[in-house]
Short mmCIF file of C-alpha atoms and ligand atoms in Angstrom, two decimals:
data_model
loop_
_atom_site.label_atom_id
_atom_site.label_comp_id
_atom_site.label_asym_id
_atom_site.label_seq_id
_atom_site.Cartn_x
_atom_site.Cartn_y
_atom_site.Cartn_z
CA MET A 1 -19.45 -42.16 -2.39
CA ALA A 2 -19.26 -38.40 -2.24
CA LYS A 3 -21.72 -37.04 0.28
CA LYS A 4 -23.56 -33.75 0.07
CA LYS A 5 -23.31 -31.60 3.14
CA THR A 6 -24.93 -28.30 4.10
CA VAL A 7 -22.83 -25.58 5.67
CA TYR A 8 -23.54 -21.95 6.51
CA PHE A 9 -21.18 -19.10 5.59
CA CYS A 10 -21.12 -15.55 6.87
CA ASP A 11 -21.35 -13.25 3.86
CA GLU A 12 -19.36 -10.52 5.57
CA CYS A 13 -16.30 -12.36 6.82
CA GLY A 14 -16.54 -15.92 5.49
CA PHE A 15 -16.90 -17.62 8.90
CA ASP A 16 -18.42 -21.10 8.46
CA SER A 17 -20.69 -23.03 10.75
CA VAL A 18 -22.66 -26.30 10.61
CA GLN A 19 -25.81 -24.52 11.72
CA TRP A 20 -27.47 -21.24 10.85
CA LEU A 21 -26.62 -18.41 13.23
CA GLY A 22 -28.37 -15.07 13.60
CA LYS A 23 -25.22 -13.23 14.64
CA CYS A 24 -21.74 -14.03 13.34
CA PRO A 25 -19.37 -14.85 16.23
CA GLN A 26 -16.39 -13.52 14.22
CA CYS A 27 -17.48 -10.20 12.71
CA LYS A 28 -20.59 -9.69 14.88
CA SER A 29 -22.84 -8.93 11.89
CA TRP A 30 -26.50 -9.88 12.03
CA ASN A 31 -28.38 -11.97 9.47
CA THR A 32 -25.39 -12.63 7.26
CA PHE A 33 -25.37 -16.46 7.20
CA LYS A 34 -26.11 -18.12 3.84
CA GLU A 35 -26.72 -21.78 3.23
CA MET A 36 -24.35 -23.64 0.91
CA THR A 37 -24.17 -27.26 -0.20
CA ILE A 38 -20.71 -28.73 -0.56
CA THR A 39 -19.63 -32.19 -1.63
CA ALA A 40 -17.60 -33.91 1.05
CA GLY A 41 -15.41 -36.65 -0.46
CA ASP A 42 -14.65 -39.96 1.20
CA LYS A 43 -11.86 -38.89 3.54
CA GLY A 44 -10.22 -42.32 3.90
CA ARG A 45 -9.93 -42.89 0.18
CA ARG A 46 -8.64 -39.37 -0.41
CA ARG A 47 -5.85 -39.96 2.08
CA ILE A 48 -4.69 -43.12 0.27
CA LYS A 49 -4.71 -41.32 -3.05
CA ALA A 50 -2.76 -38.41 -1.62
CA ALA A 51 -0.13 -40.79 -0.21
CA SER A 52 0.46 -42.39 -3.59
CA ARG A 53 0.93 -38.99 -5.21
CA SER A 54 3.07 -37.45 -2.52
CA LYS A 55 6.38 -38.61 -4.03
CA GLU A 56 6.06 -35.99 -6.75
CA PHE A 57 5.75 -33.25 -4.16
CA ILE A 58 8.60 -34.08 -1.85
CA LYS A 59 12.02 -33.04 -3.11
CA PRO A 60 15.32 -31.94 -1.62
CA LEU A 61 15.56 -28.15 -1.74
CA SER A 62 18.81 -28.29 -3.72
CA SER A 63 17.16 -30.19 -6.59
CA ILE A 64 14.45 -27.59 -7.16
CA LYS A 65 15.17 -25.38 -10.16
CA ARG A 66 14.74 -21.62 -10.27
CA TYR A 67 12.17 -20.08 -12.59
CA GLU A 68 13.49 -20.06 -16.10
CA GLN A 69 10.90 -17.69 -17.47
CA GLU A 70 11.68 -14.03 -17.91
CA ARG A 71 9.81 -11.47 -15.91
CA ILE A 72 7.22 -9.57 -17.91
CA LEU A 73 7.50 -5.79 -17.76
CA LEU A 74 4.32 -3.82 -17.23
CA ASP A 75 5.24 -0.18 -17.58
CA HIS A 76 9.06 -0.02 -17.84
CA SER A 77 9.07 2.29 -14.85
CA GLU A 78 7.64 2.73 -11.35
CA LEU A 79 5.19 -0.19 -11.36
CA ASP A 80 7.88 -2.64 -12.47
CA ARG A 81 10.33 -1.27 -9.93
CA VAL A 82 7.84 -1.65 -7.07
CA LEU A 83 7.13 -5.23 -8.13
CA GLY A 84 10.83 -6.09 -8.06
CA GLY A 85 11.43 -5.88 -11.83
CA GLY A 86 8.20 -7.02 -13.49
CA LEU A 87 6.17 -10.19 -12.90
CA TYR A 88 6.53 -13.86 -13.77
CA PRO A 89 3.74 -15.33 -15.88
CA HIS A 90 1.21 -17.26 -13.71
CA THR A 91 1.40 -14.65 -10.91
CA THR A 92 -1.81 -13.37 -9.31
CA VAL A 93 -1.76 -9.77 -8.14
CA LEU A 94 -4.35 -7.97 -6.07
CA LEU A 95 -4.47 -4.23 -6.76
CA ALA A 96 -6.44 -2.61 -3.98
CA GLY A 97 -7.45 1.00 -3.61
CA GLU A 98 -10.30 3.38 -2.95
CA PRO A 99 -12.81 3.97 -5.73
CA GLY A 100 -11.72 6.72 -8.11
CA ILE A 101 -8.03 6.58 -7.25
CA GLY A 102 -7.00 5.41 -10.74
CA LYS A 103 -6.80 1.59 -10.62
CA SER A 104 -8.54 1.08 -13.96
CA THR A 105 -6.35 3.75 -15.54
CA LEU A 106 -3.13 2.19 -14.24
CA LEU A 107 -4.00 -1.26 -15.54
CA LEU A 108 -5.31 -0.12 -18.91
CA GLN A 109 -1.97 1.64 -19.38
CA ALA A 110 -0.18 -1.56 -18.32
CA CYS A 111 -2.24 -3.57 -20.85
CA SER A 112 -1.13 -1.20 -23.57
CA THR A 113 2.56 -1.39 -22.63
CA VAL A 114 2.48 -5.19 -22.43
CA THR A 115 0.92 -5.62 -25.87
CA GLU A 116 3.31 -3.08 -27.37
CA THR A 117 6.34 -4.80 -25.84
CA TYR A 118 5.42 -8.45 -26.35
CA GLY A 119 2.88 -8.29 -29.17
CA LYS A 120 0.61 -10.78 -27.39
CA ASN A 121 -3.06 -10.70 -26.41
CA VAL A 122 -4.31 -9.20 -23.17
CA ILE A 123 -7.84 -9.40 -21.82
CA TYR A 124 -9.49 -6.71 -19.76
CA ILE A 125 -12.61 -8.03 -18.07
CA SER A 126 -14.83 -5.14 -17.15
CA ALA A 127 -17.49 -6.15 -14.69
CA GLU A 128 -18.36 -2.59 -13.69
CA GLU A 129 -18.04 -0.29 -16.66
CA SER A 130 -19.57 -0.42 -20.11
CA LEU A 131 -17.51 -0.91 -23.26
CA GLU A 132 -18.12 2.72 -24.18
CA GLN A 133 -16.79 3.95 -20.85
CA ILE A 134 -13.60 1.98 -21.36
CA ARG A 135 -13.30 3.23 -24.91
CA GLU A 136 -13.64 6.77 -23.54
CA ARG A 137 -10.83 6.16 -21.05
CA ALA A 138 -8.63 4.52 -23.69
CA GLN A 139 -9.13 7.52 -25.95
CA ARG A 140 -8.05 9.85 -23.16
CA LEU A 141 -4.96 7.75 -22.62
CA GLY A 142 -4.25 7.51 -26.33
CA ILE A 143 -4.54 3.70 -26.33
CA CYS A 144 -5.80 1.78 -29.32
CA SER A 145 -4.65 -1.75 -29.98
CA ASP A 146 -5.97 -4.83 -31.73
CA ASN A 147 -4.44 -7.06 -29.09
CA ILE A 148 -6.33 -5.61 -26.13
CA TYR A 149 -9.63 -7.45 -25.82
CA ILE A 150 -12.34 -5.99 -23.63
CA VAL A 151 -14.97 -8.30 -22.18
CA GLN A 152 -17.94 -6.73 -20.48
CA GLU A 153 -19.22 -9.50 -18.26
CA ASN A 154 -19.85 -10.28 -14.57
CA ASN A 155 -20.52 -13.97 -14.97
CA PHE A 156 -17.41 -16.03 -14.32
CA ASP A 157 -18.60 -18.93 -16.49
CA GLU A 158 -18.99 -16.64 -19.51
CA PHE A 159 -15.48 -15.26 -19.68
CA THR A 160 -13.39 -18.35 -18.88
CA GLN A 161 -13.89 -19.56 -22.44
CA HIS A 162 -12.50 -16.28 -23.83
CA ILE A 163 -9.39 -16.72 -21.72
CA GLN A 164 -8.85 -20.21 -23.10
CA ASP A 165 -9.45 -19.09 -26.70
CA LEU A 166 -7.25 -16.01 -26.74
CA GLN A 167 -4.27 -17.38 -24.76
CA PRO A 168 -3.52 -13.98 -23.19
CA ILE A 169 -0.30 -12.98 -21.47
CA LEU A 170 -2.19 -10.71 -19.06
CA VAL A 171 -5.75 -10.74 -17.71
CA VAL A 172 -7.23 -7.87 -15.71
CA VAL A 173 -10.43 -8.35 -13.72
CA ASP A 174 -12.05 -5.01 -12.89
CA SER A 175 -13.27 -5.49 -10.22
CA ILE A 176 -13.24 -8.81 -8.38
CA GLN A 177 -16.16 -7.63 -6.22
CA ALA A 178 -18.40 -7.29 -9.26
CA VAL A 179 -17.77 -10.80 -10.66
CA PHE A 180 -19.86 -13.77 -9.60
CA ASP A 181 -19.84 -17.51 -10.04
CA PRO A 182 -23.37 -18.86 -10.68
CA ALA A 183 -22.43 -22.11 -8.94
CA VAL A 184 -22.09 -20.27 -5.65
CA PRO A 185 -25.44 -19.41 -4.08
CA SER A 186 -24.44 -15.99 -2.81
CA SER A 187 -24.87 -12.53 -4.32
CA PRO A 188 -21.98 -10.73 -6.15
CA GLY A 189 -19.63 -8.80 -3.91
CA THR A 190 -20.07 -11.06 -0.89
CA ILE A 191 -17.01 -12.61 0.70
CA THR A 192 -17.98 -16.12 -0.34
CA GLN A 193 -18.30 -15.10 -4.00
CA VAL A 194 -15.16 -12.99 -4.05
CA ARG A 195 -13.07 -15.76 -2.52
CA GLU A 196 -14.46 -18.47 -4.76
CA VAL A 197 -13.98 -16.51 -7.99
CA ALA A 198 -10.51 -15.29 -6.99
CA PHE A 199 -9.44 -18.84 -6.17
CA LYS A 200 -10.70 -20.28 -9.47
CA LEU A 201 -9.13 -17.48 -11.51
CA SER A 202 -5.76 -17.77 -9.80
CA GLN A 203 -5.77 -21.54 -10.46
CA MET A 204 -6.46 -20.78 -14.08
CA ALA A 205 -3.60 -18.26 -14.18
CA LYS A 206 -1.24 -20.94 -12.86
CA GLU A 207 -2.41 -23.56 -15.36
CA GLU A 208 -2.53 -21.32 -18.41
CA GLY A 209 0.50 -19.20 -17.48
CA PHE A 210 -0.84 -15.65 -17.62
CA ILE A 211 -0.47 -12.76 -15.23
CA LEU A 212 -3.71 -12.11 -13.41
CA PHE A 213 -4.55 -8.73 -11.96
CA LEU A 214 -7.54 -8.54 -9.63
CA ILE A 215 -8.78 -5.04 -8.88
CA GLY A 216 -10.36 -4.70 -5.45
CA HIS A 217 -12.03 -1.71 -3.82
CA VAL A 218 -11.16 -0.78 -0.29
CA THR A 219 -13.38 1.32 1.91
CA LYS A 220 -12.22 4.67 3.30
CA ASP A 221 -10.94 3.13 6.54
CA GLY A 222 -8.96 0.61 4.52
CA VAL A 223 -10.57 -2.58 5.77
CA VAL A 224 -13.15 -5.27 4.95
CA ALA A 225 -15.18 -4.88 1.72
CA GLY A 226 -13.48 -7.93 0.27
CA PRO A 227 -9.89 -7.46 -0.82
CA ARG A 228 -8.38 -7.88 2.62
CA THR A 229 -9.71 -11.42 2.80
CA LEU A 230 -7.99 -12.22 -0.52
CA GLU A 231 -4.52 -11.17 0.56
CA HIS A 232 -3.45 -14.66 1.61
CA MET A 233 -4.69 -16.22 -1.65
CA VAL A 234 -2.68 -14.12 -4.08
CA ASP A 235 1.07 -13.89 -4.79
CA VAL A 236 1.40 -10.12 -4.75
CA VAL A 237 -0.64 -7.40 -3.04
CA VAL A 238 -0.27 -3.84 -4.26
CA TYR A 239 -1.99 -0.86 -2.67
CA PHE A 240 -2.80 2.19 -4.69
CA GLU A 241 -3.05 5.24 -2.48
CA GLY A 242 -3.30 9.00 -2.62
CA ASP A 243 -5.81 11.74 -2.28
CA ARG A 244 -8.49 11.61 -4.94
CA TYR A 245 -8.63 15.40 -5.01
CA GLN A 246 -4.90 15.83 -5.52
CA SER A 247 -2.87 14.49 -8.41
CA LEU A 248 -0.26 12.52 -6.45
CA ARG A 249 -0.62 8.71 -6.43
CA LEU A 250 1.49 6.14 -4.61
CA ILE A 251 1.75 2.42 -5.24
CA ARG A 252 3.07 0.22 -2.48
CA THR A 253 3.63 -3.55 -2.37
CA VAL A 254 2.56 -5.06 0.94
CA LYS A 255 3.14 -8.67 -0.07
CA ASN A 256 5.34 -10.10 -2.80
CA ARG A 257 6.20 -13.76 -3.09
CA TYR A 258 8.77 -12.95 -5.80
CA GLY A 259 10.46 -9.84 -4.46
CA ALA A 260 10.86 -7.33 -1.68
CA THR A 261 8.07 -5.27 -0.20
CA GLY A 262 8.12 -1.75 1.18
CA GLU A 263 9.06 0.02 -2.05
CA ILE A 264 6.82 2.82 -3.19
CA GLY A 265 6.23 4.10 -6.71
CA VAL A 266 5.13 7.67 -7.27
CA PHE A 267 2.80 8.79 -10.04
CA GLU A 268 0.97 11.89 -11.02
CA MET A 269 -2.59 11.71 -12.38
CA ARG A 270 -2.67 14.00 -15.39
CA GLU A 271 -5.32 14.83 -17.93
CA GLU A 272 -3.82 12.17 -20.20
CA GLY A 273 -3.39 9.44 -17.56
CA LEU A 274 -0.82 8.41 -14.96
CA ARG A 275 2.76 9.56 -15.46
CA HIS A 276 5.66 8.51 -13.28
CA ILE A 277 7.52 11.21 -11.41
CA ALA A 278 11.18 11.03 -12.28
CA ASN A 279 12.63 12.72 -9.24
CA PRO A 280 10.19 12.09 -6.44
CA SER A 281 12.24 12.65 -3.28
CA SER A 282 11.24 16.29 -2.93
CA ILE A 283 7.56 16.12 -3.89
CA PHE A 284 6.45 16.12 -0.27
CA LEU A 285 8.16 19.44 0.36
CA PRO A 286 5.98 22.52 -0.04
CA ASP A 287 6.98 25.26 -2.46
CA GLY A 288 8.20 28.58 -1.16
CA GLU A 289 9.98 29.75 1.91
CA ASN A 290 9.21 28.28 5.31
CA ILE A 291 8.54 31.18 7.59
CA THR A 292 5.95 29.97 10.10
CA PRO A 293 6.68 28.11 13.34
CA GLY A 294 5.82 24.40 13.63
CA ARG A 295 7.37 23.25 10.35
CA VAL A 296 10.33 20.87 10.14
CA THR A 297 11.72 18.72 7.31
CA VAL A 298 12.63 15.07 7.83
CA ALA A 299 14.26 12.47 5.56
CA VAL A 300 12.36 9.17 5.70
CA MET A 301 13.10 5.93 3.85
CA GLU A 302 10.39 4.29 1.77
CA GLY A 303 11.90 0.98 0.76
CA ARG A 304 15.38 1.85 -0.44
CA ARG A 305 14.56 5.40 -1.44
CA PRO A 306 14.88 8.50 0.76
CA PHE A 307 12.09 11.05 0.69
CA LEU A 308 12.18 14.50 2.21
CA VAL A 309 8.91 15.36 3.86
CA GLU A 310 7.73 18.37 5.80
CA VAL A 311 5.98 17.69 9.10
CA GLN A 312 3.82 20.36 10.63
CA ALA A 313 2.56 20.93 14.14
CA LEU A 314 0.08 23.38 15.58
CA THR A 315 -0.41 23.94 19.30
CA ASN A 316 -3.32 26.12 20.35
CA LYS A 317 -4.78 27.06 23.73
CA THR A 318 -7.68 24.65 24.19
CA SER A 319 -11.27 25.57 24.80
CA PHE A 320 -12.18 22.05 25.98
CA ASN A 321 -11.80 20.23 29.27
CA ASN A 322 -9.76 17.55 27.56
CA PRO A 323 -7.32 19.08 25.08
CA LEU A 324 -7.46 17.66 21.54
CA ARG A 325 -4.73 15.50 19.98
CA ARG A 326 -5.19 15.03 16.25
CA ALA A 327 -2.82 13.68 13.60
CA LEU A 328 -2.88 13.24 9.81
CA GLY A 329 -0.31 10.87 8.33
CA VAL A 330 1.18 10.09 11.75
CA GLU A 331 -0.11 7.59 14.30
CA LEU A 332 -1.93 9.27 17.18
CA ASN A 333 -0.25 6.99 19.73
CA LYS A 334 3.12 8.25 18.59
CA VAL A 335 2.01 11.85 19.11
CA SER A 336 0.82 11.16 22.67
CA LEU A 337 4.04 9.34 23.44
CA LEU A 338 6.26 12.11 22.06
CA LEU A 339 4.28 14.76 23.97
CA ALA A 340 4.87 12.83 27.17
CA VAL A 341 8.61 12.64 26.45
CA ILE A 342 8.82 16.37 25.68
CA GLU A 343 6.92 17.20 28.87
CA ARG A 344 9.24 15.07 30.98
CA SER A 345 12.56 15.91 29.30
CA LEU A 346 12.06 19.62 28.76
CA THR A 347 9.47 20.41 31.42
CA LEU A 348 7.15 22.03 28.92
CA ASN A 349 3.47 21.61 29.69
CA PHE A 350 0.87 20.88 27.02
CA ALA A 351 -2.02 20.29 29.43
CA GLY A 352 -3.93 23.40 28.30
CA TYR A 353 -3.10 23.01 24.60
CA ASP A 354 -4.64 21.25 21.64
CA VAL A 355 -1.97 19.60 19.48
CA PHE A 356 -2.41 18.97 15.74
CA ILE A 357 0.12 17.15 13.55
CA LYS A 358 0.25 16.74 9.80
CA ALA A 359 2.60 15.10 7.30
CA VAL A 360 2.50 17.23 4.14
CA GLY A 361 1.57 15.61 0.82
CA GLY A 362 -0.43 12.63 2.09
CA LEU A 363 2.50 10.34 2.91
CA LYS A 364 2.05 8.13 5.97
CA LEU A 365 5.03 8.50 8.28
CA GLN A 366 5.56 5.22 10.07
CA GLU A 367 9.28 5.31 10.57
CA ALA A 368 10.72 6.01 14.01
CA ALA A 369 13.31 8.24 12.32
CA CYS A 370 10.74 11.05 12.11
CA ASP A 371 10.28 11.26 15.92
CA LEU A 372 12.78 14.05 16.46
CA SER A 373 11.35 16.18 13.65
CA LEU A 374 7.86 15.79 15.14
CA CYS A 375 9.12 16.82 18.58
CA LEU A 376 10.88 19.89 17.17
CA ALA A 377 7.82 20.84 15.12
CA ILE A 378 5.66 20.68 18.25
CA ILE A 379 8.15 22.72 20.29
CA SER A 380 8.55 25.21 17.44
CA SER A 381 4.81 25.83 17.31
CA PHE A 382 4.59 25.96 21.10
CA THR A 383 7.41 28.49 21.49
CA MET A 384 6.58 30.34 18.24
CA VAL A 385 10.21 30.06 17.16
CA THR A 386 10.74 29.09 13.50
CA ILE A 387 13.25 26.48 12.35
CA SER A 388 15.14 27.30 9.16
CA PRO A 389 13.75 25.59 6.04
CA GLN A 390 17.30 24.65 5.09
CA ILE A 391 17.61 22.16 7.93
CA VAL A 392 16.70 18.46 7.90
CA VAL A 393 16.12 16.67 11.21
CA ILE A 394 16.54 12.89 11.57
CA GLY A 395 16.36 10.71 14.68
CA GLU A 396 14.29 8.37 16.82
CA VAL A 397 13.33 9.60 20.30
CA GLY A 398 13.40 7.15 23.21
CA LEU A 399 11.17 7.41 26.27
CA GLY A 400 14.04 8.81 28.32
CA GLY A 401 14.49 11.65 25.82
CA GLU A 402 17.58 10.02 24.26
CA ILE A 403 18.05 10.27 20.50
CA ARG A 404 18.45 6.82 19.03
CA LYS A 405 20.24 5.76 15.87
CA VAL A 406 18.45 5.25 12.56
CA GLN A 407 19.17 3.03 9.57
CA ARG A 408 20.69 4.24 6.30
CA LEU A 409 21.58 7.64 7.67
CA GLU A 410 24.13 8.26 4.92
CA SER A 411 21.65 7.92 2.06
CA ARG A 412 19.22 10.26 3.81
CA ILE A 413 21.91 12.89 4.25
CA LYS A 414 23.10 12.50 0.66
CA GLU A 415 19.59 13.13 -0.62
CA ALA A 416 19.20 16.18 1.62
CA ALA A 417 22.50 17.56 0.33
CA ARG A 418 21.49 16.85 -3.27
CA LEU A 419 18.29 18.85 -2.79
CA GLY A 420 20.25 21.82 -1.46
CA PHE A 421 19.68 21.58 2.29
CA LYS A 422 22.45 23.23 4.29
CA GLN A 423 22.32 21.46 7.64
CA VAL A 424 21.26 18.11 9.03
CA VAL A 425 20.60 17.21 12.66
CA VAL A 426 21.37 13.53 13.35
CA PRO A 427 21.74 11.11 16.29
CA LYS A 428 25.17 10.95 17.96
CA LYS A 429 27.63 8.33 16.68
CA ASN A 430 25.22 7.25 13.95
CA LEU A 431 27.42 8.20 10.97
CA LYS A 432 29.65 5.37 9.81
CA GLU A 433 31.23 6.96 6.76
CA LYS A 434 32.86 10.31 6.26
CA LEU A 435 30.59 12.52 4.19
CA THR A 436 31.83 14.15 1.03
CA GLN A 437 28.71 16.25 0.54
CA ASP A 438 28.59 19.93 1.23
CA ILE A 439 26.24 19.88 4.23
CA SER A 440 26.93 20.63 7.87
CA VAL A 441 26.13 17.85 10.34
CA ARG A 442 25.04 18.51 13.92
CA GLU A 443 24.94 15.50 16.23
CA VAL A 444 22.54 15.35 19.17
CA GLY A 445 22.45 12.82 22.02
CA THR A 446 19.28 13.92 23.78
CA LEU A 447 16.11 15.87 23.11
CA ALA A 448 17.52 18.60 25.37
CA ASP A 449 20.59 18.90 23.06
CA ALA A 450 18.31 19.32 20.06
CA TYR A 451 16.23 21.89 21.95
CA ASP A 452 19.34 23.93 22.74
CA LEU A 453 20.30 24.00 19.06
CA PHE A 454 17.15 25.80 17.97
CA PHE A 455 15.52 27.41 20.98
CA GLU A 456 16.59 29.70 23.79
CA PRO A 457 18.39 27.39 26.27
CA ALA A 458 17.35 29.67 29.13
CA SER A 459 13.66 29.14 28.39
CA ARG A 460 14.00 25.49 29.36
CA LYS A 461 13.82 24.66 33.04
CA SER A 462 16.07 21.67 33.60
P1 TYD B 1 -10.23 5.38 -12.57
O1 TYD B 1 -9.06 4.71 -13.21
O2 TYD B 1 -11.56 5.14 -13.16
O3 TYD B 1 -10.27 5.00 -11.01
P2 TYD B 1 -10.69 3.61 -10.29
O4 TYD B 1 -10.66 2.53 -11.30
O5 TYD B 1 -9.68 3.44 -9.19
O6 TYD B 1 -12.04 3.81 -9.72
O7 TYD B 1 -9.90 6.94 -12.59
C1 TYD B 1 -10.20 7.76 -11.52
C2 TYD B 1 -10.16 9.24 -11.81
O8 TYD B 1 -9.02 9.62 -12.53
C3 TYD B 1 -11.34 9.70 -12.61
O9 TYD B 1 -12.23 10.36 -11.72
C4 TYD B 1 -10.82 10.67 -13.59
C5 TYD B 1 -9.34 10.72 -13.36
N1 TYD B 1 -8.58 10.59 -14.63
C6 TYD B 1 -7.69 11.61 -14.98
O10 TYD B 1 -7.53 12.59 -14.29
N2 TYD B 1 -6.97 11.47 -16.15
C7 TYD B 1 -7.12 10.39 -16.96
O11 TYD B 1 -6.45 10.31 -18.00
C8 TYD B 1 -8.05 9.36 -16.58
C9 TYD B 1 -8.26 8.17 -17.46
C10 TYD B 1 -8.75 9.50 -15.41
MG1 MG B 2 -12.31 1.43 -12.00
#
């Protein structure tokens, strides 16, 4: 017979224990353990039952068929592209982002496109906003459809029936942190609730064959608050990023069971909703002429697309005992490492200087290919010598000051040429094809070579 068992769950991180604990050993929070009763089945009998069923689940790989369903398109543009060409029905997607970034707007627009394209029902479950607030947003976006059903409800039990009745093609839950299951003795928004509801909904999506979007809020530092713990339970994880006070928005897939990750989609938040940006590779370049020192342009790859981004550096005499190192959009470790390489290779000394780094436009530069541009930006600010705005710099810098090869150099150069740049500085022997574009290519083998291209060679003690 099934036995009832009491377990204790941490509300912050979901850690479980057979006894109540004051402090969670995993996330170190105090007073977060909640009691829960679960039904433990008879293990022996379950094993026998599983063995008799297992034949259905074991198959040679070659006999398994591919999906025959068509992918459903959500916006006929950036969102579909980032997802690898739309989504299969029964997929669960987590859309995570900071509050106010535009998650509700993006998905309301997707609801509208889906109903227009396929003429089927979609359900938008609003657990946070009132019907009037959604109506207001829809009006702004110019959306009005008989097939979009809005449910204002936080109770999981209440809206499951609507899903069964309306047979939707798409269901949006806004947000997963605000929905609760009355069967779970934990308050809404806690990890236990979020996980339980997300699991039940994704099972339902698989059985009924609809696309499920779960909206999740992320805190400013990008962790905890729920969604992170859901990432392993869903098929696709999409991050919605950008600066709330600027109009640029980026979507990025970090997990996709049905396609590639690493692609980014670029949108602009306008008065009348999100619009895709048709030609995004130059949006991270500032307008106007570059005339101050410390500014260099780099071509980075985001997925398969090259983007040209300006990196900026500022070196100032410090007024502290320990000089400051600060970076926006670039990892601080990388900055320290590159400073050490510059100091060693070029015998410049930053000991008495604060160093600030920034990637313009809010893009996060993670690629090693931007190392050389960062180094040159730092040196440019340090020596007060400007680098022409018509030059693009690409290359990874090794600890010995050597310039290492980067991937997809040709497509980066092509994009730079297309946008009217006149010269590109690249690692030695990195080019595989002959270029047809009208752009001059300068190859550099070491950081010292690159230094000599732009700065007074005599000023460097070697
Ligand atoms: P919202 O989609 O509510 O963000 P989230 O669901 O991520 O919290 O929208 C966020 C902001 O976008 C809101 O402050 C107003 C702005 N906005 C526009 O600029 N234009 C629009 O058409 C809409 C609907 C919103
Ligand atoms: Mg919202």
